Amino acid sequence: MKVTILLVEDEEGLRTLLSAELAFEDYTVIPCASGEDALTQFAAHQQEISLIILDWMLPGIDGLGVLRKIRRHYDVPVIMMTARDYVGDKVSGLDAGADDYITKPFDTEELLARIRVILRRNVVKNINDKKFHVGPLALDTKTRQVFAADAEIQLTQREFDLLLTFMQHPGEVLTRDDLLDAVWGTNFDGQVNIVDVYVRYLRNKLKESVASQMIQTIRGVGYKLGAADEENAL
């Protein structure tokens, strides 16, 4: 899946050059020439946009104003661009929520390197800070909370990690070896039936909730998280 970048630059020559360079690197680019256009395009495509490259000096709403409006509700990574190399500007941009700052003129390779660093960092952040929803179950990896409908379920660390693995693969049949590798690690040298033990613990924690039958046994294979009335569930 291509990474989509919102490029906000009022200087047409630079906007065209950067759009071409980013497209050559296989990024999808949404170019904008003003702060108002940037906010409109972001509102229309915010689910797709992975990064914003945002010029400070824009007609109408300037880059700092755009950044502040976006930061009220969204955490998308932003690289600020400016021709002014003042420390105060950098501090203002970073304090407003910019992830990085690059001063014009700059080498395109430097910008591309900064983009790669931020995208890698954001992948790790998304993995480590994510919410999962499967049916009535909700799991938050940041707070390590689990809810079945509106009721919070208290889980041990291993039970939480097991449920997280199921919720990362809803509807998929996971073998005991799959679950061992994901939850206990590939170097685990204990008994494979530890998976069955913890599945039982997890079911017991969920038994008073609407999710009580969601963890299904698939005969001769393993387990899956799915609807309670599917065939082959025990």
mmCIF file of C-alpha atoms in Angstrom:
data_model
loop_
_atom_site.group_PDB
_atom_site.id
_atom_site.type_symbol
_atom_site.label_atom_id
_atom_site.label_comp_id
_atom_site.label_asym_id
_atom_site.label_seq_id
_atom_site.Cartn_x
_atom_site.Cartn_y
_atom_site.Cartn_z
ATOM 1 C CA MET A 1 0.000 0.000 0.000
ATOM 2 C CA LYS A 2 1.428 3.379 -1.043
ATOM 3 C CA VAL A 3 2.167 6.083 1.513
ATOM 4 C CA THR A 4 0.162 9.256 0.882
ATOM 5 C CA ILE A 5 1.824 12.612 1.594
ATOM 6 C CA LEU A 6 0.030 15.945 1.791
ATOM 7 C CA LEU A 7 2.457 18.499 0.339
ATOM 8 C CA VAL A 8 1.629 22.113 1.229
ATOM 9 C CA GLU A 9 3.816 24.656 -0.615
ATOM 10 C CA ASP A 10 2.692 27.888 -2.265
ATOM 11 C CA GLU A 11 5.764 28.248 -4.496
ATOM 12 C CA GLU A 12 4.713 26.487 -7.678
ATOM 13 C CA GLY A 13 8.209 25.542 -8.864
ATOM 14 C CA LEU A 14 9.193 23.913 -5.577
ATOM 15 C CA ARG A 15 5.783 22.249 -5.227
ATOM 16 C CA THR A 16 6.112 20.735 -8.716
ATOM 17 C CA LEU A 17 9.699 19.609 -8.088
ATOM 18 C CA LEU A 18 8.923 17.974 -4.738
ATOM 19 C CA SER A 19 5.771 16.343 -6.107
ATOM 20 C CA ALA A 20 7.819 14.753 -8.890
ATOM 21 C CA GLU A 21 10.591 13.614 -6.524
ATOM 22 C CA LEU A 22 8.096 12.099 -4.071
ATOM 23 C CA ALA A 23 6.178 10.363 -6.855
ATOM 24 C CA PHE A 24 9.479 8.949 -8.143
ATOM 25 C CA GLU A 25 10.040 7.473 -4.658
ATOM 26 C CA ASP A 26 6.621 5.789 -5.027
ATOM 27 C CA TYR A 27 4.716 8.069 -2.658
ATOM 28 C CA THR A 28 1.222 9.277 -3.511
ATOM 29 C CA VAL A 29 1.219 13.090 -3.350
ATOM 30 C CA ILE A 30 -1.658 15.482 -2.673
ATOM 31 C CA PRO A 31 -0.286 18.954 -3.549
ATOM 32 C CA CYS A 32 -1.753 22.126 -2.025
ATOM 33 C CA ALA A 33 -0.876 25.793 -2.551
ATOM 34 C CA SER A 34 -2.546 27.371 0.500
ATOM 35 C CA GLY A 35 -3.438 26.718 4.109
ATOM 36 C CA GLU A 36 -7.157 26.663 3.342
ATOM 37 C CA ASP A 37 -6.656 24.116 0.564
ATOM 38 C CA ALA A 38 -4.493 22.018 2.889
ATOM 39 C CA LEU A 39 -7.222 21.854 5.526
ATOM 40 C CA THR A 40 -9.837 20.993 2.894
ATOM 41 C CA GLN A 41 -7.713 18.228 1.395
ATOM 42 C CA PHE A 42 -6.784 16.869 4.814
ATOM 43 C CA ALA A 43 -10.444 16.711 5.833
ATOM 44 C CA ALA A 44 -11.250 14.825 2.622
ATOM 45 C CA HIS A 45 -8.322 12.381 2.796
ATOM 46 C CA GLN A 46 -7.258 12.207 6.442
ATOM 47 C CA GLN A 47 -7.733 8.417 6.604
ATOM 48 C CA GLU A 48 -5.202 8.000 3.786
ATOM 49 C CA ILE A 49 -2.603 10.631 4.684
ATOM 50 C CA SER A 50 0.489 9.267 6.434
ATOM 51 C CA LEU A 51 2.586 12.448 6.509
ATOM 52 C CA ILE A 52 2.270 16.210 5.900
ATOM 53 C CA ILE A 53 5.074 18.349 4.486
ATOM 54 C CA LEU A 54 4.004 21.860 5.438
ATOM 55 C CA ASP A 55 5.498 25.197 4.413
ATOM 56 C CA TRP A 56 5.428 27.890 7.093
ATOM 57 C CA MET A 57 4.844 30.931 4.872
ATOM 58 C CA LEU A 58 1.518 30.366 3.116
ATOM 59 C CA PRO A 59 -1.142 32.770 1.829
ATOM 60 C CA GLY A 60 -4.171 33.032 4.103
ATOM 61 C CA ILE A 61 -3.744 30.614 6.988
ATOM 62 C CA ASP A 62 -0.003 30.122 7.488
ATOM 63 C CA GLY A 63 1.648 26.764 8.141
ATOM 64 C CA LEU A 64 1.647 27.228 11.908
ATOM 65 C CA GLY A 65 -2.085 27.909 11.827
ATOM 66 C CA VAL A 66 -2.680 24.797 9.718
ATOM 67 C CA LEU A 67 -0.583 22.722 12.111
ATOM 68 C CA ARG A 68 -2.455 23.961 15.168
ATOM 69 C CA LYS A 69 -5.845 23.219 13.606
ATOM 70 C CA ILE A 70 -4.804 19.687 12.633
ATOM 71 C CA ARG A 71 -3.236 19.010 16.032
ATOM 72 C CA ARG A 72 -6.535 19.710 17.793
ATOM 73 C CA HIS A 73 -7.803 16.322 16.658
ATOM 74 C CA TYR A 74 -5.115 14.403 14.744
ATOM 75 C CA ASP A 75 -1.640 13.018 15.363
ATOM 76 C CA VAL A 76 -0.451 12.647 11.752
ATOM 77 C CA PRO A 77 3.336 13.312 11.400
ATOM 78 C CA VAL A 78 4.264 16.794 10.109
ATOM 79 C CA ILE A 79 7.535 18.131 8.674
ATOM 80 C CA MET A 80 7.652 21.938 8.655
ATOM 81 C CA MET A 81 9.514 23.780 5.878
ATOM 82 C CA THR A 82 10.633 27.399 6.099
ATOM 83 C CA ALA A 83 13.082 29.826 4.576
ATOM 84 C CA ARG A 84 13.596 31.466 7.988
ATOM 85 C CA ASP A 85 16.392 29.879 9.976
ATOM 86 C CA TYR A 86 15.462 31.372 13.335
ATOM 87 C CA VAL A 87 15.656 29.236 16.459
ATOM 88 C CA GLY A 88 12.457 30.872 17.712
ATOM 89 C CA ASP A 89 10.570 29.696 14.619
ATOM 90 C CA LYS A 90 11.807 26.146 15.071
ATOM 91 C CA VAL A 91 10.784 26.176 18.719
ATOM 92 C CA SER A 92 7.335 27.533 17.835
ATOM 93 C CA GLY A 93 6.821 24.874 15.176
ATOM 94 C CA LEU A 94 7.962 22.039 17.397
ATOM 95 C CA ASP A 95 5.917 23.318 20.340
ATOM 96 C CA ALA A 96 2.845 23.446 18.084
ATOM 97 C CA GLY A 97 3.293 19.759 17.279
ATOM 98 C CA ALA A 98 5.652 19.492 14.307
ATOM 99 C CA ASP A 99 7.647 16.258 14.237
ATOM 100 C CA ASP A 100 10.570 17.707 12.281
ATOM 101 C CA TYR A 101 11.772 20.956 10.738
ATOM 102 C CA ILE A 102 13.787 21.603 7.560
ATOM 103 C CA THR A 103 15.160 24.954 6.399
ATOM 104 C CA LYS A 104 15.108 26.104 2.777
ATOM 105 C CA PRO A 105 17.062 25.681 0.643
ATOM 106 C CA PHE A 106 17.562 21.997 1.346
ATOM 107 C CA ASP A 107 18.786 18.960 -0.539
ATOM 108 C CA THR A 108 15.946 16.702 -1.648
ATOM 109 C CA GLU A 109 17.842 13.648 -0.383
ATOM 110 C CA GLU A 110 17.842 15.133 3.114
ATOM 111 C CA LEU A 111 14.073 15.618 2.987
ATOM 112 C CA LEU A 112 13.587 12.047 1.747
ATOM 113 C CA ALA A 113 15.755 10.737 4.579
ATOM 114 C CA ARG A 114 13.716 12.684 7.144
ATOM 115 C CA ILE A 115 10.519 11.286 5.638
ATOM 116 C CA ARG A 116 11.812 7.718 5.940
ATOM 117 C CA VAL A 117 12.825 8.239 9.575
ATOM 118 C CA ILE A 118 9.437 9.686 10.550
ATOM 119 C CA LEU A 119 7.477 6.969 8.729
ATOM 120 C CA ARG A 120 9.524 4.228 10.432
ATOM 121 C CA ARG A 121 8.995 5.881 13.797
ATOM 122 C CA ASN A 122 5.264 6.161 13.173
ATOM 123 C CA VAL A 123 4.963 2.476 12.235
ATOM 124 C CA VAL A 124 6.480 1.534 15.609
ATOM 125 C CA LYS A 125 4.215 4.016 17.403
ATOM 126 C CA ASN A 126 1.109 2.626 15.714
ATOM 127 C CA ILE A 127 2.071 -0.929 16.621
ATOM 128 C CA ASN A 128 2.693 0.022 20.249
ATOM 129 C CA ASP A 129 -0.285 2.338 20.631
ATOM 130 C CA LYS A 130 -3.356 0.893 18.994
ATOM 131 C CA LYS A 131 -6.983 0.049 19.724
ATOM 132 C CA PHE A 132 -8.630 -3.126 18.463
ATOM 133 C CA HIS A 133 -12.368 -3.806 18.170
ATOM 134 C CA VAL A 134 -13.855 -7.213 17.371
ATOM 135 C CA GLY A 135 -17.582 -7.528 17.966
ATOM 136 C CA PRO A 136 -18.283 -6.490 21.581
ATOM 137 C CA LEU A 137 -14.594 -6.751 22.517
ATOM 138 C CA ALA A 138 -12.363 -3.674 22.680
ATOM 139 C CA LEU A 139 -8.663 -3.727 23.536
ATOM 140 C CA ASP A 140 -6.333 -0.750 23.995
ATOM 141 C CA THR A 141 -2.616 -1.545 23.791
ATOM 142 C CA LYS A 142 -1.635 1.830 25.283
ATOM 143 C CA THR A 143 -3.674 1.555 28.477
ATOM 144 C CA ARG A 144 -3.728 -2.267 28.383
ATOM 145 C CA GLN A 145 -7.461 -2.236 29.048
ATOM 146 C CA VAL A 146 -9.991 -4.730 27.732
ATOM 147 C CA PHE A 147 -13.748 -4.158 27.552
ATOM 148 C CA ALA A 148 -16.566 -6.513 26.659
ATOM 149 C CA ALA A 149 -19.369 -4.132 25.719
ATOM 150 C CA ASP A 150 -19.061 -1.545 28.516
ATOM 151 C CA ALA A 151 -17.667 -3.899 31.163
ATOM 152 C CA GLU A 152 -13.924 -3.847 31.816
ATOM 153 C CA ILE A 153 -12.261 -7.281 31.986
ATOM 154 C CA GLN A 154 -9.200 -7.651 34.216
ATOM 155 C CA LEU A 155 -6.512 -9.792 32.561
ATOM 156 C CA THR A 156 -3.002 -10.857 33.469
ATOM 157 C CA GLN A 157 -0.198 -9.849 31.116
ATOM 158 C CA ARG A 158 -0.148 -13.283 29.418
ATOM 159 C CA GLU A 159 -3.936 -13.350 29.055
ATOM 160 C CA PHE A 160 -3.839 -9.847 27.587
ATOM 161 C CA ASP A 161 -1.142 -10.827 25.083
ATOM 162 C CA LEU A 162 -3.100 -13.921 24.080
ATOM 163 C CA LEU A 163 -6.307 -11.948 23.513
ATOM 164 C CA LEU A 164 -4.340 -9.294 21.600
ATOM 165 C CA THR A 165 -3.009 -12.001 19.271
ATOM 166 C CA PHE A 166 -6.542 -13.234 18.620
ATOM 167 C CA MET A 167 -7.791 -9.690 18.016
ATOM 168 C CA GLN A 168 -4.965 -8.979 15.580
ATOM 169 C CA HIS A 169 -6.197 -11.937 13.511
ATOM 170 C CA PRO A 170 -10.014 -11.956 13.796
ATOM 171 C CA GLY A 171 -11.667 -14.891 12.054
ATOM 172 C CA GLU A 172 -8.306 -16.576 11.377
ATOM 173 C CA VAL A 173 -7.564 -20.061 12.672
ATOM 174 C CA LEU A 174 -4.405 -19.925 14.794
ATOM 175 C CA THR A 175 -2.565 -23.143 15.628
ATOM 176 C CA ARG A 176 -1.102 -23.765 19.067
ATOM 177 C CA ASP A 177 2.349 -23.218 17.563
ATOM 178 C CA ASP A 178 1.208 -19.862 16.143
ATOM 179 C CA LEU A 179 0.017 -18.784 19.576
ATOM 180 C CA LEU A 180 3.120 -20.097 21.337
ATOM 181 C CA ASP A 181 5.383 -18.111 19.015
ATOM 182 C CA ALA A 182 3.322 -14.914 19.315
ATOM 183 C CA VAL A 183 2.719 -14.947 23.077
ATOM 184 C CA TRP A 184 5.498 -17.028 24.644
ATOM 185 C CA GLY A 185 8.186 -16.488 22.011
ATOM 186 C CA THR A 186 9.951 -18.794 19.575
ATOM 187 C CA ASN A 187 12.452 -19.881 22.239
ATOM 188 C CA PHE A 188 9.786 -21.219 24.613
ATOM 189 C CA ASP A 189 10.677 -24.818 25.535
ATOM 190 C CA GLY A 190 7.723 -25.697 27.775
ATOM 191 C CA GLN A 191 4.678 -27.821 26.999
ATOM 192 C CA VAL A 192 2.468 -26.855 24.055
ATOM 193 C CA ASN A 193 -0.644 -27.400 26.197
ATOM 194 C CA ILE A 194 0.164 -24.158 28.043
ATOM 195 C CA VAL A 195 -1.846 -22.564 25.219
ATOM 196 C CA ASP A 196 -4.921 -24.613 26.157
ATOM 197 C CA VAL A 197 -4.480 -23.642 29.808
ATOM 198 C CA TYR A 198 -4.404 -19.910 29.026
ATOM 199 C CA VAL A 199 -7.261 -20.136 26.548
ATOM 200 C CA ARG A 200 -9.275 -21.655 29.396
ATOM 201 C CA TYR A 201 -8.197 -18.840 31.742
ATOM 202 C CA LEU A 202 -9.225 -16.267 29.139
ATOM 203 C CA ARG A 203 -12.583 -17.917 28.529
ATOM 204 C CA ASN A 204 -13.236 -17.931 32.263
ATOM 205 C CA LYS A 205 -12.553 -14.200 32.434
ATOM 206 C CA LEU A 206 -14.990 -13.611 29.572
ATOM 207 C CA LYS A 207 -17.694 -16.082 30.633
ATOM 208 C CA GLU A 208 -19.925 -13.480 32.312
ATOM 209 C CA SER A 209 -19.790 -11.196 29.267
ATOM 210 C CA VAL A 210 -21.369 -11.027 25.816
ATOM 211 C CA ALA A 211 -18.016 -12.241 24.426
ATOM 212 C CA SER A 212 -18.144 -15.493 26.384
ATOM 213 C CA GLN A 213 -18.192 -17.799 23.335
ATOM 214 C CA MET A 214 -16.060 -15.806 20.914
ATOM 215 C CA ILE A 215 -12.872 -17.851 21.390
ATOM 216 C CA GLN A 216 -13.652 -20.997 19.450
ATOM 217 C CA THR A 217 -11.920 -24.361 19.370
ATOM 218 C CA ILE A 218 -11.279 -25.624 15.837
ATOM 219 C CA ARG A 219 -11.015 -29.392 16.157
ATOM 220 C CA GLY A 220 -7.603 -30.777 15.364
ATOM 221 C CA VAL A 221 -6.171 -27.370 14.463
ATOM 222 C CA GLY A 222 -6.270 -24.677 17.142
ATOM 223 C CA TYR A 223 -8.403 -21.676 17.977
ATOM 224 C CA LYS A 224 -9.935 -18.585 16.437
ATOM 225 C CA LEU A 225 -11.769 -15.463 17.541
ATOM 226 C CA GLY A 226 -15.129 -15.303 15.810
ATOM 227 C CA ALA A 227 -18.902 -15.250 16.164
ATOM 228 C CA ALA A 228 -20.291 -17.518 18.832
ATOM 229 C CA ASP A 229 -22.593 -19.472 16.531
ATOM 230 C CA GLU A 230 -20.152 -20.448 13.790
ATOM 231 C CA GLU A 231 -19.761 -24.060 12.816
ATOM 232 C CA ASN A 232 -16.988 -26.076 14.524
ATOM 233 C CA ALA A 233 -17.090 -23.988 17.699
ATOM 234 C CA LEU A 234 -17.148 -25.916 20.955
#
